[in-house]
């Protein structure tokens, strides 16, 4: 099954980046970095790149894919110095990339996305039938199920990921860069992905794998390179590495990977959902008859494969999605059909899943984003009309200090911050008002170890203070590490509920996969 | 032209950089001038005489300067409104129609109360202009917010509708009673003198007065209080957009609807509000044209006959001003000068009006292209010296006080 | 002050619009030719933005260099009413209108466009086989309205059963719309077209293409309407301008209103040279007799109050 | 009554009136689908109208006329693309600059090269054997000049290109997510140049359809703002060629109807008749489908690695 994939493109035996430097305004994103991937005896390699947010991983790989030009340094392919001027050139050379932020056109179908930028076999006419056929073939071979005729915006994140991989396979990339491909996948999906990657490695593909999850890196890679602040810390064989060692290299200090969860007395009931239903964006039932209780001082984790209603659940509770049935009670008050602003006043806080889209206004400053909800409240506004910048900046400065947010200042547009730091701003904002109930959706997706550790500690602190927390995550480790109780969602329903202690992980996985 | 508002500590260097940053605009003018010269020479006119006439016509005398500012006034009103609309994510192309509706309402009010004390009439007439323009703009906002009717389409169409409403009213109910039975052009009666927005002049202190040979600046020109009103409005709007919760919400909706919704900010309400304000300001611009300049409303059947294209020029001025109401002030003055100066060029040198229109187009294109080079310079400068840079940290940098700057 | 008589004029459209603006430009050119060095003029065309005219007029008036400043367009009257009192020593003229605002330094001038309209109407009715005539007008003001009213009156006098279709397209400049308005008239049976304002180039082309007859006004359109044109009422503003120039020479700066008409030679009926002999004879005969009738007062062009029939023809 | 109003000629007139809108709006659709707003359509139309007219005026050749209109449209399209794609200028402003340039330049050239309006022999109305003689249908459908048929034929062709060809796929991708298209090896800049040039050429043709087919005369500001209505119709048609066809026909139909009503002397104030097409277009949109397909990258310049 493997040989048919190699369609005669020059195989890349070896790729070597030497002394690479890349500056951005005010940032040395990549500083004198050497990096290489090589095949041996027809077998490829998985070379993992590790590093905190902003370490320069994506930038280094974008240089390889022709999205940026290096300021210094050389790239050699099979010993030949090569200038990669644009993605077009990279693609021609057999380099593919799956981006951290997916590079898909939402309004186009899967097949159209894959056909994009490729020569059509029918000349000036699209050959979607052929693309479709080939996609079916590939998706069968690699167990990557997607319907080629569905527009991409209708796909859940995990499915979009599959489209990206299919596209790379379709284009027969000899060297494939995967920038945080697992950030959005469930454990089962990660296993599937690793099977694909392993198969590709057998076929002689070279793979660069970026992830924040150390156990994944240790599982799949042959070699590991750690970056910190744009510089290479070390490159080592995966066999000799340990999680603790890697974490320390990345962060530059010892890290705690397991948390204490001191017992907290469960308080009164804060949130009650009774028979709640809602539609998904596609107009299909997204949430069906969901019942849920949340008590003060507990973290309830919601596990499930992406696209099983977690998104709708969070939005419904936050007042951002109309319900089609059932009641929601917050602190004893019926809040069904109440607006987001109203719920917020009653002490609900929400960390949204898509932080760049829902959580912040990109062009606003850090300070302005800090008062997204509370801009009309004292002390941030006088008389509800005039903004008090002194107070806003002071509050933002406090948050920056308390949450160790890396930013040039409070008046920096938030889009200039790294993802982890933006997430910290959101967390700081939501926690600053001492919420009674906190909905945290994917709070550490794409966030580095240091920041993840920090966010987890904060959530546990909140729990200790008596906040009721609903944690929605596709990262099972996170759920297991933080939760007091665990819910499992499948096809819009809550299909299982269990206390954290003594949980059977295999049983949990089966529930997530829809087993009765 | 974009106001560089981000410099916190003014210094000689910063000032110098700001001057050199605008260097490409100088080049753009030179290039536009060169391109225009080709045309001028082809028509056997001297390019230097032409630019001289232009400058003289725009700022060469007290009267020329006043005319430039008179021209700039309605442009500024519209531009300030456009800053709100565009910041709020609404592309308002309806300045023309909104001006007309404002003018119609204000002239109606002014004519309805011929004997009332001046300040009352003026205030009520201005209010009427504000409200009528606002409602007309708000209509497009409403259509967008609740019926998903694209505002570019609706405002373009509503401009034409407004003209026809004006034609109808001026030929009928609002027609000057002394004109009934004549064939004169359709216009309203003249408003009472007490209803006029006063002319604006600056008393000059003795020494300077001697220098200019006149005791007050702009004393014998058409400059009127509308200019002051527009500038005040620009400042107020700046405060509104960047210092108040209202502006905060409008900008949040304009830049990220989903985040705004998540923050509990109502999208339809803010879309309509930005259109109400944008339309209202354009309407005020129309009212000011009537009360301060023309003293009546008249139609030749076209929108431009009354608005002089201010509804469109206001968009360009707002964009040139970086969608900042304060930036719109110099941008509007620049446009006023361009339009008034160009007319002088025609009068003095007999250059055809069409060439002047074409040259104005060239200047707009060249100047807007120059922004590319300005941005590139700014970006280059943002690159730190070549040594490796520490990741910026909150601990090493004392955050500057938050500035409500764009 | 030297001996040169200097005139400055502002007009809404181009000097070669085959219509209103051209009529003034032609008149000034004719005077310039006649008076030679003793006459100079400056012309600002394309001033469709009314307020731009205010700037020009003020600039000229303030310069003190001009003996006469002309605001050629009824939309400029309101400006003059405000401006003229500020410059009492400068003479202004404007048209088409009759109102001098009671000012001593303002002349007004207008055209009895209904007279040529009437003649055109009678000829049109005489030549029409279908009895249906189409008129494309701009907006219902000024000489445009007079012309159309006169035309309707003439046509119905000649043939009481004639049906005159009148469309005002609410614009002086919209050629595509004027073109289609003419097409609509043809579809409704019109075999003769007329119209006024600068957008008539469209209807003229339609008439030519459909081999129909065209009647024009304001300027001679003989060149464009070579094949279709029958008669054109041509404005000769020289008549007014010469009178004003003479007045100013006598120290009278204004206060009077002038009309160009058939009688004083300010309106001239031009007959197309492309007509066949028989038609030409008929047309010339009507022009002569009706002109004479109008001049002598035997024919009343607009019997009733012109405002009483706003929508003619139906 | 109604048979006096809804005559065959009203429908024929609708089709004629719609022609320039279809050309211009279709071209603008291509530009906008790739993410470029070209507000200078009216200026390019005027230049196309003049150049087409002048070529015919000089040579008498309609082929040269069409070619001249296409060439000037292409040149001005290139200039627009250079400003908005390469120099990444604010598209709203640069378009207004282009409009003013076209408005002034076309008139200037006309005054210097031609002088007073003179008609040319433009495209004749075609007569199809049998078809043209059909009652009603013949007059409505088979009695137009060639460019009318070209415009209507371009609607399915445009739709086909956008939906069924790799080039159309690139256009759609570039307008929705230029970063993704770029990452997939699509040359974003080239696609945008191409579409803006297509837009320019079709705008030029739209102008020529007036000056050498419909009206056969040139005059200053011949289009009287028709190009801006065309831009509005792109929004009406929700960036789909069929939508644009419907919008152009609706707008033109109401216009033809109001002219007919005026012509037969039905007594409604002409101001209301003239405003009818604008009002009805808005009302139609209120009731139209709410699905938004706006190219999300519209007016957003593309810069790699931003
Ligand atoms: N286009 C750009 N312009 C300016 N700065 C940039 C740009 N892209 C990246 N940077 C900066 O370069 C540094 C490295 O960013 P990069 O995206 O490579 O980090 P990363 O290691 O991929 O982080 P993450 O784990 O968050 O994805 C960061 O400080 C980032 O802010
Ligand atoms: N109409 C739409 N337009 C754009 N994006 C959409 C649309 N509908 C859904 N999406 C995106 O598709 C993705 C999948 O949404 P969906 O609701 O199916 O997943 P989910 O239930 O939130 O699952 P999970 O939270 O586990 O990812 C989301 O990221 C959402 O933003
Ligand atoms: Mg990254
Ligand atoms: Mg999701």
CSV table of N, CA, C and O in Angstrom, one decimal, chain C residues 80-141:
chain,number,residue,atom,x,y,z
C,80,UNK,N,-26.2,85.2,-6.7
C,80,UNK,CA,-26.0,86.6,-7.1
C,80,UNK,C,-26.8,87.6,-6.1
C,80,UNK,O,-26.3,88.7,-5.8
C,81,UNK,N,-27.9,87.1,-5.7
C,81,UNK,CA,-28.7,87.9,-4.8
C,81,UNK,C,-28.0,88.2,-3.5
C,81,UNK,O,-28.1,89.3,-2.9
C,82,UNK,N,-27.1,87.3,-3.1
C,82,UNK,CA,-26.3,87.5,-1.9
C,82,UNK,C,-25.1,88.3,-2.2
C,82,UNK,O,-24.6,89.2,-1.4
C,83,UNK,N,-24.5,88.1,-3.4
C,83,UNK,CA,-23.2,88.6,-3.7
C,83,UNK,C,-23.2,90.1,-4.2
C,83,UNK,O,-22.4,90.9,-3.8
C,84,UNK,N,-24.2,90.3,-5.1
C,84,UNK,CA,-24.2,91.6,-5.8
C,84,UNK,C,-24.2,92.8,-4.8
C,84,UNK,O,-23.5,93.8,-5.1
C,85,UNK,N,-25.0,92.8,-3.8
C,85,UNK,CA,-25.0,94.0,-2.9
C,85,UNK,C,-23.6,94.3,-2.3
C,85,UNK,O,-23.3,95.4,-2.0
C,86,UNK,N,-22.8,93.2,-2.2
C,86,UNK,CA,-21.4,93.5,-1.6
C,86,UNK,C,-20.5,94.2,-2.6
C,86,UNK,O,-19.5,94.7,-2.2
C,87,UNK,N,-20.8,94.1,-3.9
C,87,UNK,CA,-20.0,94.8,-4.9
C,87,UNK,C,-20.9,95.7,-5.8
C,87,UNK,O,-21.1,95.4,-6.9
C,88,UNK,N,-21.3,96.8,-5.2
C,88,UNK,CA,-22.3,97.6,-5.9
C,88,UNK,C,-21.7,98.3,-7.2
C,88,UNK,O,-22.5,98.7,-8.0
C,89,UNK,N,-20.4,98.3,-7.3
C,89,UNK,CA,-19.9,99.0,-8.5
C,89,UNK,C,-19.6,98.0,-9.6
C,89,UNK,O,-19.1,98.4,-10.7
C,90,UNK,N,-19.9,96.8,-9.4
C,90,UNK,CA,-19.7,95.8,-10.5
C,90,UNK,C,-21.1,95.4,-11.0
C,90,UNK,O,-22.0,95.3,-10.3
C,91,UNK,N,-21.1,95.3,-12.3
C,91,UNK,CA,-22.3,94.9,-13.0
C,91,UNK,C,-22.4,93.4,-13.2
C,91,UNK,O,-21.4,92.7,-13.6
C,92,UNK,N,-23.6,92.8,-12.8
C,92,UNK,CA,-23.8,91.4,-13.0
C,92,UNK,C,-24.9,91.1,-13.9
C,92,UNK,O,-25.9,92.0,-14.0
C,93,UNK,N,-24.9,90.0,-14.6
C,93,UNK,CA,-26.1,89.6,-15.3
C,93,UNK,C,-26.3,88.1,-15.1
C,93,UNK,O,-25.4,87.4,-14.9
C,94,UNK,N,-27.5,87.7,-15.1
C,94,UNK,CA,-27.8,86.3,-14.9
C,94,UNK,C,-29.1,85.9,-15.7
C,94,UNK,O,-29.9,86.7,-16.0
C,95,UNK,N,-29.1,84.6,-16.0
C,95,UNK,CA,-30.3,84.1,-16.7
C,95,UNK,C,-30.3,82.6,-16.6
C,95,UNK,O,-29.3,82.0,-16.2
C,96,UNK,N,-31.4,82.0,-17.0
C,96,UNK,CA,-32.5,82.7,-17.6
C,96,UNK,C,-33.5,82.9,-16.5
C,96,UNK,O,-34.0,82.0,-15.8
C,97,UNK,N,-33.8,84.2,-16.3
C,97,UNK,CA,-34.8,84.6,-15.3
C,97,UNK,C,-35.2,86.0,-15.6
C,97,UNK,O,-34.5,86.7,-16.4
C,98,UNK,N,-36.2,86.5,-14.9
C,98,UNK,CA,-36.5,87.9,-15.1
C,98,UNK,C,-36.3,88.8,-13.9
C,98,UNK,O,-36.5,90.0,-13.8
C,99,UNK,N,-35.8,88.1,-12.8
C,99,UNK,CA,-35.7,88.8,-11.5
C,99,UNK,C,-34.4,89.5,-11.3
C,99,UNK,O,-33.3,88.8,-11.4
C,100,UNK,N,-34.4,90.8,-11.1
C,100,UNK,CA,-33.2,91.5,-10.8
C,100,UNK,C,-33.0,91.8,-9.3
C,100,UNK,O,-32.2,92.5,-8.9
C,101,UNK,N,-33.9,91.2,-8.5
C,101,UNK,CA,-33.9,91.3,-7.0
C,101,UNK,C,-34.0,92.7,-6.6
C,101,UNK,O,-33.5,93.1,-5.5
C,102,UNK,N,-34.4,93.6,-7.4
C,102,UNK,CA,-34.5,95.0,-7.1
C,102,UNK,C,-33.1,95.7,-6.9
C,102,UNK,O,-33.0,96.7,-6.2
C,103,UNK,N,-32.1,95.0,-7.5
C,103,UNK,CA,-30.7,95.5,-7.3
C,103,UNK,C,-30.4,96.4,-8.5
C,103,UNK,O,-30.7,96.0,-9.6
C,104,UNK,N,-29.6,97.4,-8.2
C,104,UNK,CA,-29.2,98.4,-9.3
C,104,UNK,C,-28.1,97.9,-10.2
C,104,UNK,O,-27.7,98.5,-11.2
C,105,UNK,N,-27.4,96.8,-9.7
C,105,UNK,CA,-26.3,96.3,-10.5
C,105,UNK,C,-26.5,94.9,-11.0
C,105,UNK,O,-25.5,94.2,-11.2
C,106,UNK,N,-27.7,94.5,-11.1
C,106,UNK,CA,-28.0,93.1,-11.6
C,106,UNK,C,-28.9,93.2,-12.9
C,106,UNK,O,-30.0,93.9,-12.8
C,107,UNK,N,-28.5,92.6,-13.9
C,107,UNK,CA,-29.4,92.4,-15.1
C,107,UNK,C,-29.9,91.0,-15.1
C,107,UNK,O,-29.2,90.1,-14.6
C,108,UNK,N,-31.1,90.8,-15.6
C,108,UNK,CA,-31.6,89.5,-15.8
C,108,UNK,C,-31.9,89.3,-17.3
C,108,UNK,O,-32.2,90.2,-18.0
C,109,UNK,N,-31.7,88.1,-17.7
C,109,UNK,CA,-32.1,87.9,-19.1
C,109,UNK,C,-32.8,86.5,-19.3
C,109,UNK,O,-32.5,85.6,-18.5
C,110,UNK,N,-33.7,86.4,-20.2
C,110,UNK,CA,-34.3,85.1,-20.4
C,110,UNK,C,-34.6,85.0,-21.9
C,110,UNK,O,-34.5,85.9,-22.7
C,111,UNK,N,-35.1,83.8,-22.2
C,111,UNK,CA,-35.4,83.5,-23.6
C,111,UNK,C,-36.9,83.2,-23.7
C,111,UNK,O,-37.4,82.4,-22.9
C,112,UNK,N,-37.6,83.7,-24.7
C,112,UNK,CA,-39.0,83.4,-24.9
C,112,UNK,C,-39.0,82.0,-25.6
C,112,UNK,O,-39.5,81.9,-26.8
C,113,UNK,N,-38.5,81.0,-24.9
C,113,UNK,CA,-38.3,79.7,-25.6
C,113,UNK,C,-39.6,79.1,-26.1
C,113,UNK,O,-39.6,78.3,-27.0
C,114,UNK,N,-40.7,79.6,-25.5
C,114,UNK,CA,-42.0,79.0,-25.9
C,114,UNK,C,-42.3,79.4,-27.4
C,114,UNK,O,-43.0,78.7,-28.0
C,115,UNK,N,-41.7,80.5,-27.8
C,115,UNK,CA,-42.0,80.9,-29.2
C,115,UNK,C,-41.5,79.9,-30.2
C,115,UNK,O,-42.2,79.4,-31.1
C,116,UNK,N,-40.2,79.6,-30.1
C,116,UNK,CA,-39.6,78.6,-31.0
C,116,UNK,C,-40.3,77.3,-30.7
C,116,UNK,O,-40.4,76.5,-31.7
C,117,UNK,N,-40.6,77.0,-29.5
C,117,UNK,CA,-41.2,75.8,-29.1
C,117,UNK,C,-42.6,75.7,-29.9
C,117,UNK,O,-42.9,74.6,-30.5
C,118,UNK,N,-43.3,76.8,-29.9
C,118,UNK,CA,-44.6,76.8,-30.6
C,118,UNK,C,-44.4,76.5,-32.1
C,118,UNK,O,-45.1,75.7,-32.7
C,119,UNK,N,-43.4,77.2,-32.7
C,119,UNK,CA,-43.2,77.0,-34.1
C,119,UNK,C,-42.8,75.5,-34.4
C,119,UNK,O,-43.4,74.8,-35.2
C,120,UNK,N,-41.9,75.0,-33.5
C,120,UNK,CA,-41.5,73.6,-33.7
C,120,UNK,C,-42.7,72.7,-33.6
C,120,UNK,O,-42.8,71.7,-34.3
C,121,UNK,N,-43.5,73.0,-32.6
C,121,UNK,CA,-44.7,72.2,-32.4
C,121,UNK,C,-45.7,72.2,-33.6
C,121,UNK,O,-46.1,71.1,-34.0
C,122,UNK,N,-45.9,73.3,-34.1
C,122,UNK,CA,-46.8,73.4,-35.3
C,122,UNK,C,-46.2,72.6,-36.5
C,122,UNK,O,-46.9,71.8,-37.1
C,123,UNK,N,-44.9,72.7,-36.7
C,123,UNK,CA,-44.3,72.0,-37.8
C,123,UNK,C,-44.4,70.5,-37.5
C,123,UNK,O,-44.7,69.7,-38.4
C,124,UNK,N,-44.1,70.1,-36.3
C,124,UNK,CA,-44.1,68.7,-35.9
C,124,UNK,C,-45.4,68.1,-36.2
C,124,UNK,O,-45.5,67.0,-36.8
C,125,UNK,N,-46.5,68.8,-35.7
C,125,UNK,CA,-47.8,68.3,-35.9
C,125,UNK,C,-48.2,68.2,-37.4
C,125,UNK,O,-48.8,67.2,-37.8
C,126,UNK,N,-47.7,69.1,-38.2
C,126,UNK,CA,-47.9,69.1,-39.6
C,126,UNK,C,-47.2,67.9,-40.3
C,126,UNK,O,-47.8,67.3,-41.2
C,127,UNK,N,-46.0,67.6,-39.8
C,127,UNK,CA,-45.3,66.5,-40.5
C,127,UNK,C,-45.6,65.1,-39.9
C,127,UNK,O,-45.2,64.1,-40.5
C,128,UNK,N,-46.2,65.1,-38.7
C,128,UNK,CA,-46.4,63.8,-38.1
C,128,UNK,C,-47.4,63.0,-38.9
C,128,UNK,O,-48.5,63.5,-39.2
C,129,UNK,N,-47.1,61.7,-39.1
C,129,UNK,CA,-48.1,60.9,-39.8
C,129,UNK,C,-48.9,60.1,-38.7
C,129,UNK,O,-50.1,59.9,-38.9
C,130,UNK,N,-48.2,59.8,-37.7
C,130,UNK,CA,-49.0,59.0,-36.6
C,130,UNK,C,-49.8,59.9,-35.7
C,130,UNK,O,-50.6,59.4,-35.0
C,131,UNK,N,-49.4,61.2,-35.7
C,131,UNK,CA,-50.1,62.1,-34.8
C,131,UNK,C,-49.6,61.9,-33.4
C,131,UNK,O,-50.2,62.5,-32.5
C,132,UNK,N,-48.5,61.2,-33.2
C,132,UNK,CA,-47.9,61.1,-31.9
C,132,UNK,C,-46.5,61.7,-31.9
C,132,UNK,O,-45.7,61.4,-32.8
C,133,UNK,N,-46.2,62.5,-30.9
C,133,UNK,CA,-45.0,63.2,-30.9
C,133,UNK,C,-44.4,63.1,-29.5
C,133,UNK,O,-45.1,63.1,-28.5
C,134,UNK,N,-43.1,62.8,-29.4
C,134,UNK,CA,-42.4,62.5,-28.2
C,134,UNK,C,-41.5,63.7,-27.7
C,134,UNK,O,-40.8,64.2,-28.5
C,135,UNK,N,-41.6,64.1,-26.5
C,135,UNK,CA,-40.8,65.1,-25.9
C,135,UNK,C,-40.0,64.6,-24.7
C,135,UNK,O,-40.6,64.0,-23.8
C,136,UNK,N,-38.7,64.9,-24.7
C,136,UNK,CA,-37.9,64.5,-23.6
C,136,UNK,C,-37.4,65.8,-22.9
C,136,UNK,O,-36.6,66.5,-23.5
C,137,UNK,N,-37.8,66.0,-21.7
C,137,UNK,CA,-37.4,67.2,-21.0
C,137,UNK,C,-36.6,66.9,-19.8
C,137,UNK,O,-36.6,65.7,-19.3
C,138,UNK,N,-35.9,67.8,-19.2
C,138,UNK,CA,-35.0,67.6,-18.1
C,138,UNK,C,-35.9,67.7,-16.8
C,138,UNK,O,-36.6,66.8,-16.4
C,139,UNK,N,-35.9,68.9,-16.1
C,139,UNK,CA,-36.8,69.1,-15.0
C,139,UNK,C,-37.7,70.3,-15.4
C,139,UNK,O,-37.3,71.1,-16.3
C,140,UNK,N,-38.8,70.4,-14.8
C,140,UNK,CA,-39.8,71.4,-15.2
C,140,UNK,C,-39.5,72.8,-14.8
C,140,UNK,O,-40.3,73.3,-14.0
C,141,UNK,N,-38.4,73.4,-15.2
C,141,UNK,CA,-38.1,74.7,-14.9
C,141,UNK,C,-37.6,75.5,-16.1
C,141,UNK,O,-37.2,74.9,-17.1
